[in-house]
Tab-separated table of C-alpha atoms in Angstrom:
chain	number	residue	atom	x	y	z
A	295	GLN	CA	-7.953	13.741	-7.711
A	296	VAL	CA	-10.226	16.359	-9.262
A	297	PRO	CA	-12.784	18.596	-7.490
A	298	LEU	CA	-16.244	17.053	-7.838
A	299	LYS	CA	-19.385	19.072	-8.559
A	300	PRO	CA	-21.803	19.636	-5.639
A	301	GLY	CA	-24.060	16.620	-5.160
A	302	ARG	CA	-21.440	14.256	-6.621
A	303	SER	CA	-19.822	12.932	-3.440
A	304	LEU	CA	-19.280	9.270	-2.567
A	305	MET	CA	-22.384	9.372	-0.347
A	306	ASP	CA	-24.412	10.792	-3.255
A	307	TRP	CA	-23.182	7.900	-5.413
A	308	ILE	CA	-24.133	5.326	-2.763
A	309	ARG	CA	-27.600	6.909	-2.547
A	310	LEU	CA	-28.004	6.724	-6.335
A	311	THR	CA	-27.024	3.018	-6.420
A	312	LYS	CA	-29.663	2.278	-3.773
A	313	SER	CA	-32.400	4.350	-5.449
A	314	GLY	CA	-33.546	1.506	-7.727
A	315	LYS	CA	-32.697	3.554	-10.830
A	316	ASP	CA	-31.608	1.498	-13.879
A	317	LEU	CA	-27.882	2.368	-14.136
A	318	THR	CA	-27.015	-0.089	-16.917
A	319	GLY	CA	-29.729	0.754	-19.414
A	320	LEU	CA	-30.565	-2.971	-19.635
A	321	LYS	CA	-33.496	-3.016	-17.179
A	322	GLY	CA	-31.789	-5.466	-14.873
A	323	ARG	CA	-30.813	-8.019	-17.568
A	324	LEU	CA	-27.263	-9.382	-17.608
A	325	ILE	CA	-25.755	-10.060	-21.025
A	326	GLU	CA	-22.680	-11.723	-22.462
A	327	VAL	CA	-20.465	-9.065	-24.046
A	328	THR	CA	-18.210	-9.707	-27.036
A	329	GLU	CA	-15.049	-7.670	-27.683
A	330	ASP	CA	-16.745	-6.042	-30.687
A	331	GLU	CA	-19.753	-5.038	-28.584
A	332	LEU	CA	-17.537	-3.659	-25.797
A	333	ALA	CA	-15.563	-1.552	-28.299
A	334	LYS	CA	-18.747	0.205	-29.483
A	335	HIS	CA	-19.340	1.727	-26.026
A	336	ASN	CA	-16.378	4.094	-25.930
A	337	LYS	CA	-17.869	7.580	-25.474
A	338	LYS	CA	-18.501	9.657	-22.341
A	339	GLU	CA	-22.258	9.392	-22.765
A	340	ASP	CA	-21.995	5.639	-23.459
A	341	CYS	CA	-18.995	4.122	-21.694
A	342	TRP	CA	-18.486	0.433	-20.872
A	343	ILE	CA	-15.328	-0.885	-19.207
A	344	CYS	CA	-14.204	-4.467	-18.559
A	345	ILE	CA	-12.476	-5.305	-15.242
A	346	ARG	CA	-11.403	-8.923	-14.600
A	347	GLY	CA	-13.854	-10.349	-17.115
A	348	PHE	CA	-16.871	-8.311	-15.944
A	349	VAL	CA	-18.284	-5.405	-17.942
A	350	TYR	CA	-19.653	-2.260	-16.270
A	351	ASN	CA	-21.550	0.679	-17.722
A	352	VAL	CA	-19.620	3.493	-15.988
A	353	THR	CA	-21.490	6.336	-17.758
A	354	PRO	CA	-23.608	7.202	-14.679
A	355	TYR	CA	-20.451	7.066	-12.489
A	356	MET	CA	-18.467	9.561	-14.616
A	357	GLU	CA	-19.283	12.661	-12.553
A	358	TYR	CA	-18.740	10.842	-9.247
A	359	HIS	CA	-15.264	9.476	-10.047
A	360	PRO	CA	-12.640	11.175	-7.803
A	361	GLY	CA	-9.981	10.749	-10.511
A	362	GLY	CA	-12.099	12.598	-13.086
A	363	GLU	CA	-13.772	11.570	-16.324
A	364	ASP	CA	-10.532	11.552	-18.359
A	365	GLU	CA	-9.099	8.794	-16.162
A	366	LEU	CA	-12.124	6.544	-16.833
A	367	MET	CA	-12.072	7.354	-20.553
A	368	LYS	CA	-8.579	5.810	-20.840
A	369	ALA	CA	-10.285	2.387	-20.641
A	370	ALA	CA	-13.525	3.245	-22.493
A	371	GLY	CA	-14.753	0.332	-24.608
A	372	ALA	CA	-11.789	-1.798	-23.577
A	373	ASP	CA	-10.298	-4.009	-20.870
A	374	GLY	CA	-9.247	-1.669	-18.056
A	375	THR	CA	-7.894	-4.317	-15.652
A	376	ASP	CA	-4.188	-3.366	-15.965
A	377	LEU	CA	-4.924	0.355	-15.733
A	378	PHE	CA	-7.179	-0.278	-12.738
A	379	ASP	CA	-4.470	-2.353	-10.998
A	380	GLN	CA	-1.909	0.420	-11.472
A	381	VAL	CA	-4.138	3.171	-10.064
A	382	HIS	CA	-6.996	1.702	-8.006
A	383	ARG	CA	-6.117	-1.888	-7.069
A	384	TRP	CA	-7.376	-1.194	-3.528
A	385	VAL	CA	-10.830	0.043	-4.538
A	386	ASN	CA	-13.634	-2.464	-4.088
A	387	TYR	CA	-15.144	-1.890	-7.531
A	388	GLU	CA	-17.508	-4.898	-7.210
A	389	SER	CA	-19.234	-3.140	-4.309
A	390	MET	CA	-19.023	0.384	-5.788
A	391	LEU	CA	-20.204	-0.572	-9.287
A	392	LYS	CA	-22.510	-3.539	-8.601
A	393	GLU	CA	-25.556	-1.647	-9.940
A	394	CYS	CA	-23.628	-0.845	-13.172
A	395	LEU	CA	-22.864	-4.492	-14.057
A	396	VAL	CA	-23.733	-5.214	-17.694
A	397	GLY	CA	-22.514	-8.831	-17.709
A	398	ARG	CA	-19.539	-11.088	-18.380
A	399	MET	CA	-17.164	-10.989	-21.316
A	400	ALA	CA	-17.878	-13.766	-23.818
A	401	VAL	CA	-15.206	-16.450	-23.730
A	402	LYS	CA	-13.087	-16.569	-26.866
A	403	PRO	CA	-13.038	-19.933	-28.671
A	404	VAL	CA	-9.727	-21.660	-28.025
A	405	ALA	CA	-7.749	-22.661	-31.102
A	406	ALA	CA	-7.209	-26.411	-31.534
A	407	PRO	CA	-3.769	-27.442	-30.269
A	408	LYS	CA	-1.118	-27.943	-32.922
A	409	GLU	CA	0.296	-31.417	-33.343
A	410	ILE	CA	3.130	-32.057	-30.937
A	411	SER	CA	6.415	-32.137	-32.792
A	412	SER	CA	8.145	-35.484	-32.708
A	413	THR	CA	11.559	-33.844	-32.334
A	414	LEU	CA	11.770	-32.675	-28.750
A	415	SER	CA	13.793	-29.495	-28.184
A	416	GLU	CA	16.834	-29.588	-25.884
A	417	GLU	CA	14.836	-27.740	-23.224
A	418	LYS	CA	11.969	-30.257	-23.317
A	419	LYS	CA	14.396	-33.173	-23.147
A	420	HIS	CA	15.889	-31.637	-20.040
A	421	LEU	CA	12.474	-31.048	-18.453
A	422	ASN	CA	11.477	-34.625	-19.162
A	423	GLY	CA	14.581	-35.897	-17.460
A	424	MET	CA	16.179	-37.113	-20.692
A	425	LEU	CA	19.374	-35.083	-20.279
A	426	PRO	CA	21.918	-35.408	-17.489
A	427	GLU	CA	21.579	-32.754	-14.723
A	428	LYS	CA	24.932	-31.119	-15.592
A	429	LYS	CA	23.613	-29.797	-18.890
A	430	ALA	CA	20.956	-27.717	-17.127
A	431	LEU	CA	21.585	-24.017	-17.643
A	432	GLY	CA	21.305	-21.997	-14.396
A	433	ALA	CA	19.139	-22.844	-11.424
A	434	SER	CA	15.547	-23.618	-12.231
A	435	ALA	CA	12.815	-21.541	-10.594
A	436	LYS	CA	11.998	-24.514	-8.378
A	437	ASP	CA	15.412	-24.269	-6.714
A	438	LEU	CA	14.620	-20.694	-5.662
A	439	THR	CA	11.037	-21.320	-4.529
A	440	PRO	CA	10.724	-21.330	-0.730
A	441	SER	CA	9.535	-24.474	1.008
A	442	TYR	CA	8.119	-25.208	4.445
A	443	ASP	CA	8.025	-27.926	7.088
A	444	TRP	CA	6.428	-28.283	10.508
A	445	PHE	CA	6.998	-30.167	13.727
A	446	GLN	CA	5.450	-30.324	17.193
A	447	THR	CA	6.116	-30.809	20.884
A	448	ASP	CA	3.470	-31.497	23.526
A	449	SER	CA	2.565	-27.803	23.709
A	450	LEU	CA	3.930	-26.132	20.534
A	451	ILE	CA	3.549	-26.231	16.770
A	452	THR	CA	6.475	-24.815	14.794
A	453	ILE	CA	6.186	-24.037	11.089
A	454	VAL	CA	9.550	-23.435	9.407
A	455	ILE	CA	9.745	-21.609	6.076
A	456	TYR	CA	13.024	-21.920	4.173
A	457	THR	CA	12.999	-18.740	2.074
A	458	LYS	CA	16.329	-19.430	0.291
A	459	GLN	CA	17.060	-15.687	0.630
A	460	LYS	CA	20.114	-14.417	2.506
A	461	ASP	CA	18.740	-11.002	3.536
A	462	MET	CA	15.456	-11.869	5.227
A	463	ASN	CA	14.129	-9.352	7.773
A	464	ALA	CA	10.993	-8.609	9.821
A	465	ASP	CA	9.620	-6.210	7.152
A	466	LEU	CA	9.383	-9.104	4.681
A	467	VAL	CA	7.381	-11.487	6.893
A	468	ILE	CA	3.626	-11.092	7.497
A	469	VAL	CA	1.826	-13.668	9.646
A	470	ASP	CA	-1.826	-13.768	10.716
A	471	CYS	CA	-3.601	-16.439	12.690
A	472	GLN	CA	-7.364	-15.863	12.839
A	473	ASP	CA	-9.952	-18.450	13.938
A	474	LYS	CA	-7.683	-21.472	13.286
A	475	ARG	CA	-6.682	-20.047	9.888
A	476	LEU	CA	-2.931	-19.490	9.562
A	477	ARG	CA	-1.579	-17.236	6.827
A	478	GLY	CA	2.158	-16.655	6.490
A	479	GLU	CA	3.413	-14.485	3.626
A	480	ILE	CA	7.069	-13.955	2.725
A	481	ILE	CA	7.814	-10.963	0.458
A	482	LEU	CA	10.416	-11.729	-2.228
A	483	GLY	CA	10.747	-8.597	-4.387
A	484	ASP	CA	7.576	-8.258	-6.465
A	485	HIS	CA	6.614	-11.881	-5.672
A	486	SER	CA	5.440	-13.490	-2.458
A	487	TYR	CA	5.393	-16.991	-1.035
A	488	LEU	CA	2.312	-18.067	0.904
A	489	VAL	CA	1.636	-20.712	3.529
A	490	GLU	CA	-2.113	-20.787	4.205
A	491	VAL	CA	-3.917	-23.534	6.101
A	492	ASP	CA	-6.981	-24.193	8.222
A	493	LEU	CA	-5.249	-25.576	11.304
A	494	TYR	CA	-6.100	-29.083	12.502
A	495	HIS	CA	-6.740	-27.898	16.092
A	496	ALA	CA	-7.202	-24.574	17.904
A	497	VAL	CA	-4.174	-22.528	19.027
A	498	GLN	CA	-3.726	-19.757	21.597
A	499	GLU	CA	-3.712	-16.071	20.632
A	500	ASP	CA	-0.081	-15.230	21.263
A	501	MET	CA	2.353	-16.338	18.620
A	502	ALA	CA	6.093	-15.923	18.066
A	503	VAL	CA	7.925	-15.295	14.798
A	504	ASN	CA	11.694	-15.866	14.665
A	505	ILE	CA	13.756	-14.828	11.648
A	506	ALA	CA	17.281	-16.126	11.008
A	507	GLU	CA	18.270	-13.268	8.679
A	508	LYS	CA	21.575	-14.709	7.394
A	509	VAL	CA	20.182	-18.089	6.368
A	510	GLY	CA	16.705	-16.865	5.474
A	511	LYS	CA	14.826	-19.209	7.788
A	512	VAL	CA	11.487	-18.093	9.289
A	513	GLU	CA	9.898	-19.890	12.251
A	514	ILE	CA	6.252	-19.403	13.232
A	515	ILE	CA	5.675	-20.787	16.743
A	516	LEU	CA	2.076	-21.444	17.834
A	517	LYS	CA	0.907	-22.587	21.275
A	518	LYS	CA	-1.574	-25.468	21.261
A	519	LYS	CA	-4.840	-24.841	23.105
A	520	ASP	CA	-4.904	-28.508	24.160
A	521	ASN	CA	-1.798	-30.593	24.650
A	522	ILE	CA	-2.757	-33.255	22.132
A	523	HIS	CA	-0.829	-34.825	19.279
A	524	TRP	CA	-1.688	-33.354	15.853
A	525	LYS	CA	-1.918	-35.869	13.004
A	526	MET	CA	-1.461	-33.080	10.421
A	527	LEU	CA	-0.894	-29.327	10.308
A	528	GLY	CA	-4.305	-28.682	8.758
A	529	GLN	CA	-6.299	-28.347	5.563
A	530	PRO	CA	-4.349	-26.467	2.856
A	531	LEU	CA	-6.217	-23.516	1.325
A	532	GLU	CA	-6.237	-22.687	-2.387
A	533	SER	CA	-3.112	-20.453	-2.425
A	534	HIS	CA	-1.161	-22.605	0.056
A	535	ASN	CA	2.518	-23.259	-0.766
A	536	THR	CA	2.504	-20.986	-3.838
A	537	LEU	CA	4.908	-18.362	-5.159
A	538	SER	CA	3.188	-15.697	-7.204
A	539	LYS	CA	3.193	-11.993	-8.088
A	540	ARG	CA	2.142	-9.791	-5.173
A	541	MET	CA	-0.194	-7.867	-7.483
A	542	ASP	CA	-2.130	-11.099	-8.097
A	543	ARG	CA	-2.544	-11.945	-4.400
A	544	GLY	CA	-5.356	-9.546	-3.572
A	545	LEU	CA	-5.308	-7.513	-0.369
A	546	PHE	CA	-5.476	-9.266	2.980
A	547	TYR	CA	-7.061	-7.464	5.958
A	548	ARG	CA	-7.097	-7.965	9.687
A	549	LYS	CA	-9.233	-6.093	12.275
A	550	CYS	CA	-7.270	-3.646	14.442
A	551	GLU	CA	-8.458	-1.946	17.625
A	552	LEU	CA	-8.425	1.849	17.968
A	553	VAL	CA	-6.497	2.427	21.222
A	554	SER	CA	-5.936	6.197	21.078
A	555	LYS	CA	-6.791	9.288	19.039
A	556	THR	CA	-4.942	12.554	19.639
A	557	GLU	CA	-5.191	15.989	18.066
A	558	VAL	CA	-2.248	17.096	15.906
A	559	THR	CA	-3.811	20.264	14.443
A	560	HIS	CA	-7.335	21.739	14.265
A	561	ASP	CA	-8.341	19.168	11.607
A	562	THR	CA	-5.740	16.375	11.834
A	563	ARG	CA	-5.648	13.446	14.277
A	564	LEU	CA	-3.080	10.793	15.138
A	565	PHE	CA	-4.824	7.401	15.302
A	566	CYS	CA	-3.145	4.495	17.077
A	567	LEU	CA	-4.397	1.083	15.890
A	568	MET	CA	-3.341	-2.041	17.750
A	569	LEU	CA	-2.655	-5.168	15.717
A	570	PRO	CA	-4.110	-8.474	16.970
A	571	LYS	CA	-1.787	-10.541	19.209
A	572	SER	CA	-1.764	-13.216	16.531
A	573	THR	CA	-0.447	-10.879	13.800
A	574	HIS	CA	3.178	-10.199	12.899
A	575	LEU	CA	3.379	-7.140	10.625
A	576	HIS	CA	5.886	-4.306	10.174
A	577	VAL	CA	5.062	-1.553	7.682
A	578	PRO	CA	8.313	-0.758	5.805
A	579	THR	CA	9.491	2.843	5.432
A	580	GLY	CA	7.743	4.527	2.498
A	581	GLN	CA	4.910	1.996	2.251
A	582	HIS	CA	1.186	2.464	2.913
A	583	VAL	CA	-1.735	0.374	4.152
A	584	TYR	CA	-5.440	0.504	3.265
A	585	LEU	CA	-8.245	1.054	5.756
A	586	LYS	CA	-11.611	-0.518	4.956
A	587	GLN	CA	-14.985	0.571	6.345
A	588	ILE	CA	-18.550	-0.387	5.505
A	589	ILE	CA	-20.421	2.889	4.936
A	590	ALA	CA	-24.160	2.738	4.141
A	591	GLY	CA	-23.766	-0.913	3.137
A	592	THR	CA	-20.920	-0.210	0.683
A	593	GLU	CA	-17.297	-1.206	1.259
A	594	VAL	CA	-15.100	1.898	1.095
A	595	VAL	CA	-11.286	1.704	1.102
A	596	LYS	CA	-8.630	4.442	1.428
A	597	PRO	CA	-4.791	4.353	1.557
A	598	TYR	CA	-2.762	5.904	4.401
A	599	THR	CA	0.962	5.938	5.175
A	600	PRO	CA	1.835	4.965	8.761
A	601	VAL	CA	3.958	7.389	10.789
A	602	LEU	CA	5.825	7.178	14.105
A	603	PRO	CA	4.093	8.197	17.365
A	604	PHE	CA	6.465	11.225	17.370
A	605	LEU	CA	9.759	12.304	15.798
A	606	PRO	CA	12.442	10.635	17.936
A	607	LEU	CA	14.006	13.604	19.756
A	608	ASP	CA	13.695	12.658	23.400
A	609	PHE	CA	13.878	8.862	22.815
A	610	LYS	CA	10.960	8.104	25.121
A	611	GLU	CA	9.376	4.681	24.744
A	612	PRO	CA	6.380	4.786	22.387
A	613	PRO	CA	3.089	3.833	24.113
A	614	CYS	CA	3.063	0.473	22.304
A	615	HIS	CA	6.214	-1.535	21.581
A	616	ASP	CA	7.415	-1.652	17.973
A	617	GLY	CA	5.332	-3.796	15.677
A	618	ALA	CA	2.290	-3.903	17.963
A	619	CYS	CA	0.703	-0.653	16.763
A	620	ILE	CA	0.194	1.291	13.562
A	621	TYR	CA	0.062	5.092	13.819
A	622	LEU	CA	-1.825	7.045	11.160
A	623	MET	CA	-1.930	10.833	10.816
A	624	ILE	CA	-5.229	11.611	9.114
A	625	LYS	CA	-6.815	14.905	8.076
A	626	ILE	CA	-10.561	14.972	8.804
A	627	TYR	CA	-12.502	16.642	6.004
A	628	SER	CA	-15.813	18.302	6.948
A	629	CYS	CA	-17.526	16.735	3.910
A	630	GLY	CA	-15.303	13.635	3.682
A	631	LEU	CA	-17.416	10.514	4.084
A	632	PHE	CA	-14.522	8.221	5.001
A	633	THR	CA	-12.616	10.522	7.363
A	634	GLN	CA	-15.827	11.589	9.138
A	635	ALA	CA	-16.618	7.910	9.765
A	636	LEU	CA	-13.053	7.432	11.070
A	637	ASP	CA	-13.345	10.442	13.366
A	638	HIS	CA	-16.560	9.012	14.844
A	639	LEU	CA	-14.834	5.762	15.846
A	640	GLN	CA	-14.666	5.303	19.618
A	641	ILE	CA	-11.688	3.932	21.556
A	642	GLY	CA	-12.114	0.140	21.493
A	643	ASP	CA	-13.782	0.109	18.059
A	644	TYR	CA	-12.234	-1.989	15.261
A	645	ILE	CA	-11.244	-1.166	11.688
A	646	SER	CA	-9.829	-3.386	8.926
A	647	VAL	CA	-6.175	-2.765	7.973
A	648	SER	CA	-4.504	-4.307	4.908
A	649	ASN	CA	-1.016	-5.638	4.252
A	650	PRO	CA	1.524	-2.936	3.300
A	651	GLU	CA	2.071	-1.912	-0.312
A	652	GLY	CA	4.401	0.496	-2.091
A	653	ASN	CA	7.476	0.559	-4.312
A	654	PHE	CA	9.854	2.673	-2.211
A	655	LYS	CA	13.220	1.045	-1.473
A	656	LYS	CA	15.489	2.079	1.405
A	657	SER	CA	18.491	1.417	-0.842
A	658	GLN	CA	17.586	4.636	-2.717
A	659	VAL	CA	18.416	6.590	0.467
A	660	ARG	CA	21.453	4.516	1.478
A	661	THR	CA	23.401	5.660	-1.584
A	662	SER	CA	22.401	9.361	-1.397
A	663	GLU	CA	24.418	12.305	-0.106
A	664	ASP	CA	21.612	14.881	-0.353
A	665	LEU	CA	18.007	14.040	0.513
A	666	PHE	CA	15.232	16.546	-0.265
A	667	LEU	CA	11.662	15.948	0.913
A	668	LEU	CA	8.893	18.017	-0.708
A	669	ALA	CA	5.584	17.678	1.141
A	670	ALA	CA	2.210	19.405	0.962
A	671	GLY	CA	-0.227	18.995	3.870
A	672	THR	CA	-0.654	15.343	4.865
A	673	GLY	CA	1.855	14.495	2.098
A	674	PHE	CA	4.149	14.862	5.116
A	675	THR	CA	3.185	11.360	6.363
A	676	PRO	CA	5.602	9.261	4.214
A	677	MET	CA	8.384	11.669	5.210
A	678	VAL	CA	8.153	10.847	8.947
A	679	LYS	CA	9.639	7.331	8.879
A	680	LEU	CA	11.907	8.360	6.014
A	681	LEU	CA	13.381	11.233	8.081
A	682	ASN	CA	13.950	8.964	11.042
A	683	PHE	CA	15.576	6.264	8.903
A	684	ALA	CA	17.790	8.760	7.043
A	685	LEU	CA	19.066	10.541	10.160
A	686	THR	CA	19.605	7.426	12.304
A	687	GLU	CA	20.847	4.852	9.785
A	688	VAL	CA	22.398	6.543	6.713
A	689	SER	CA	25.915	7.765	7.443
A	690	CYS	CA	26.767	9.084	3.953
A	691	LEU	CA	24.063	11.793	4.008
A	692	ARG	CA	25.384	15.352	4.081
A	693	THR	CA	22.072	17.218	3.962
A	694	VAL	CA	18.457	16.304	4.683
A	695	LYS	CA	16.019	19.078	3.852
A	696	LEU	CA	12.232	19.128	4.266
A	697	ILE	CA	10.363	21.757	2.230
A	698	PHE	CA	6.884	21.732	3.731
A	699	PHE	CA	3.996	23.497	1.930
A	700	ASN	CA	0.788	24.411	3.808
A	701	LYS	CA	-2.018	26.968	3.608
A	702	THR	CA	-1.704	28.532	7.083
A	703	GLU	CA	0.503	28.265	10.168
A	704	ASP	CA	-2.263	26.325	11.937
A	705	ASP	CA	-2.027	23.610	9.259
A	706	ILE	CA	1.654	22.768	9.872
A	707	LEU	CA	1.923	19.236	11.244
A	708	TRP	CA	4.433	18.654	14.065
A	709	ARG	CA	6.001	22.097	13.558
A	710	ASN	CA	7.525	22.184	17.022
A	711	GLN	CA	9.034	18.676	16.665
A	712	LEU	CA	10.506	19.514	13.244
A	713	GLU	CA	12.100	22.716	14.572
A	714	GLN	CA	13.503	20.786	17.547
A	715	LEU	CA	14.944	18.154	15.215
A	716	ALA	CA	16.630	20.863	13.090
A	717	LEU	CA	18.304	22.206	16.256
A	718	ARG	CA	19.458	18.719	17.317
A	719	ASP	CA	20.851	17.455	13.998
A	720	GLU	CA	22.967	19.827	11.951
A	721	ARG	CA	22.361	17.816	8.765
A	722	PHE	CA	18.614	18.509	8.942
A	723	GLU	CA	16.890	21.695	7.804
A	724	VAL	CA	13.166	22.452	7.521
A	725	GLN	CA	11.587	25.191	5.405
A	726	PHE	CA	7.899	26.059	5.861
A	727	ILE	CA	6.123	27.696	2.901
A	728	LEU	CA	2.575	29.060	3.289
A	729	SER	CA	0.098	29.884	0.526
A	730	GLN	CA	-2.363	31.817	2.773
A	731	PRO	CA	-0.223	33.341	5.565
A	732	THR	CA	-1.317	36.028	8.033
A	733	LYS	CA	0.377	39.443	8.106
A	734	ASP	CA	2.609	38.265	10.966
A	735	TRP	CA	4.219	35.451	8.968
A	736	VAL	CA	7.901	36.210	8.329
A	737	GLY	CA	8.751	32.979	6.500
A	738	LYS	CA	8.468	32.097	2.826
A	739	GLN	CA	5.124	32.245	1.081
A	740	GLY	CA	3.663	31.002	-2.191
A	741	LYS	CA	2.940	27.705	-3.894
A	742	ILE	CA	5.320	25.165	-5.384
A	743	SER	CA	7.227	26.850	-8.226
A	744	SER	CA	10.415	26.583	-10.199
A	745	SER	CA	11.928	29.618	-8.437
A	746	LEU	CA	11.165	28.277	-4.933
A	747	LEU	CA	12.615	24.878	-5.789
A	748	SER	CA	15.745	26.357	-7.401
A	749	GLU	CA	16.303	28.264	-4.138
A	750	PHE	CA	15.944	25.286	-1.793
A	751	VAL	CA	16.860	22.171	-3.788
A	752	LYS	CA	20.603	22.385	-4.414
A	753	ARG	CA	23.331	19.748	-4.516
A	754	SER	CA	25.840	20.056	-1.671
A	755	ARG	CA	28.549	19.684	-4.309
A	756	LYS	CA	28.595	19.551	-8.087
A	757	ASP	CA	28.216	15.803	-8.620
A	758	SER	CA	26.689	14.698	-5.295
A	759	LYS	CA	24.138	11.878	-5.362
A	760	VAL	CA	20.663	13.296	-4.810
A	761	LEU	CA	17.287	11.787	-3.950
A	762	ILE	CA	14.187	13.996	-4.022
A	763	CYS	CA	10.968	12.549	-2.555
A	764	ILE	CA	7.679	14.301	-3.206
A	765	CYS	CA	4.174	13.773	-1.812
A	766	GLY	CA	0.973	15.784	-1.770
A	767	PRO	CA	-2.191	16.318	-3.822
A	768	THR	CA	-1.810	15.069	-7.423
A	769	PRO	CA	-1.447	18.547	-9.044
A	770	PHE	CA	1.265	19.465	-6.484
A	771	THR	CA	3.201	16.261	-7.212
A	772	GLU	CA	2.867	16.526	-10.997
A	773	GLN	CA	3.921	20.197	-11.052
A	774	GLY	CA	6.790	19.495	-8.646
A	775	VAL	CA	8.169	16.698	-10.810
A	776	GLN	CA	7.977	18.902	-13.915
A	777	TYR	CA	9.774	21.823	-12.197
A	778	LEU	CA	12.497	19.470	-10.903
A	779	LYS	CA	13.051	18.042	-14.393
A	780	ASP	CA	13.226	21.601	-15.788
A	781	LEU	CA	15.922	22.296	-13.178
A	782	GLY	CA	17.953	19.368	-14.534
A	783	TYR	CA	17.127	16.553	-12.098
A	784	SER	CA	16.636	13.129	-13.680
A	785	GLN	CA	13.695	10.762	-13.211
A	786	GLU	CA	16.045	8.410	-11.289
A	787	GLU	CA	16.693	11.150	-8.721
A	788	ILE	CA	12.971	11.735	-8.051
A	789	HIS	CA	10.607	9.432	-6.137
A	790	THR	CA	6.901	10.257	-5.986
A	791	PHE	CA	4.735	8.792	-3.238
A	792	THR	CA	1.304	7.927	-4.602
A	793	ALA	CA	-1.273	5.502	-3.256
């Protein structure tokens, strides 16, 4: 993110889009845009970008873009869909840029199909069933695609998904049942399998999900509202019974109730959001969710990484049992449109929460001997679950060190808990570094630098396996990665958390 000029906030942008000003330069006309035409508009003062077949004039948006003008210019006069998906997949650009819509891309003429060769290749013969099964090379994709079935009793409907995966677990299964619409998603690496139907009859709110991890079988058990015989499960929706890339699925949201809000520091709160009874969702370690709010008629979305209700020191029961609540530690900015709206939510209000996303894998920690966590401010949030996982489940770890950068002592999140944890577990060490300390501060001070990192990030032995996780504002993360590489750490040993 880059600092925006005064008068260039998200709220200022929303006001401009509602002012009636012509933001496309086409006086409200929509046109069909050819590739040649799109390519002509590739300068800052005249910049068109195509996203998913729609062309936007983003020139007026340049100064309002949190990522800066340079980021937008990467797709100037071109198709920016892939770039957008990598960086901003969660942003509702249709809502944000609706007043900048120039029109659709012109459809390219499709070349006439070539004549089909009369000599079928071996592969085609096999596909057409002209070769015996034994000659097939490897298992076809169909053999690995999950399948589902359903059955009923007088009071229950059970949907069984056969994932064909041996290491299924609760993190990989997301189920929502809202207003007779059932959606069950199974995560399979970077793909997902979806069962999505409008149910034939109404069901009760509470639902059970059973996972047979070894055989990869998932059962979704629904209670019928009326004890009547169902002739069918329901009406299949468009993506029902499909296996496709997760990136292509689009984000799915459910409304969660705010059940508590507690102060962590002078400007940071811990929000507890309760999932609906008819949702089964676990956010895996190192992954984030998106919150969606309608602000001044525009859909605004922001990513946050769930934390635990506290660092497990005293092993008290959390207020809500595991899987029922999502805890988010959020810094409230005095001029932040989104966080101000969040802070004004009352207990009992609802907010939309997406499915989890992220590319962190626990296996990266399981094989490490030294784990270093570099966090700045609320960049601490991905480290919470990671710390807990590392110290409770990874036996090969020798050292776990958190190097936590903040401006002042008052900004340090969960300082007391972190110090307690360091006393309880000899493998864990925490180092606080302040950039604006008071005279009384006796600890380290400064900003992230090569000398600070060389002092604190050291292998426990010459060839020990290291994982360094880093999270904070973009400049902090980028500088940190560069310093670590200068100190001889490889890209494989560094994981950056970005959302």
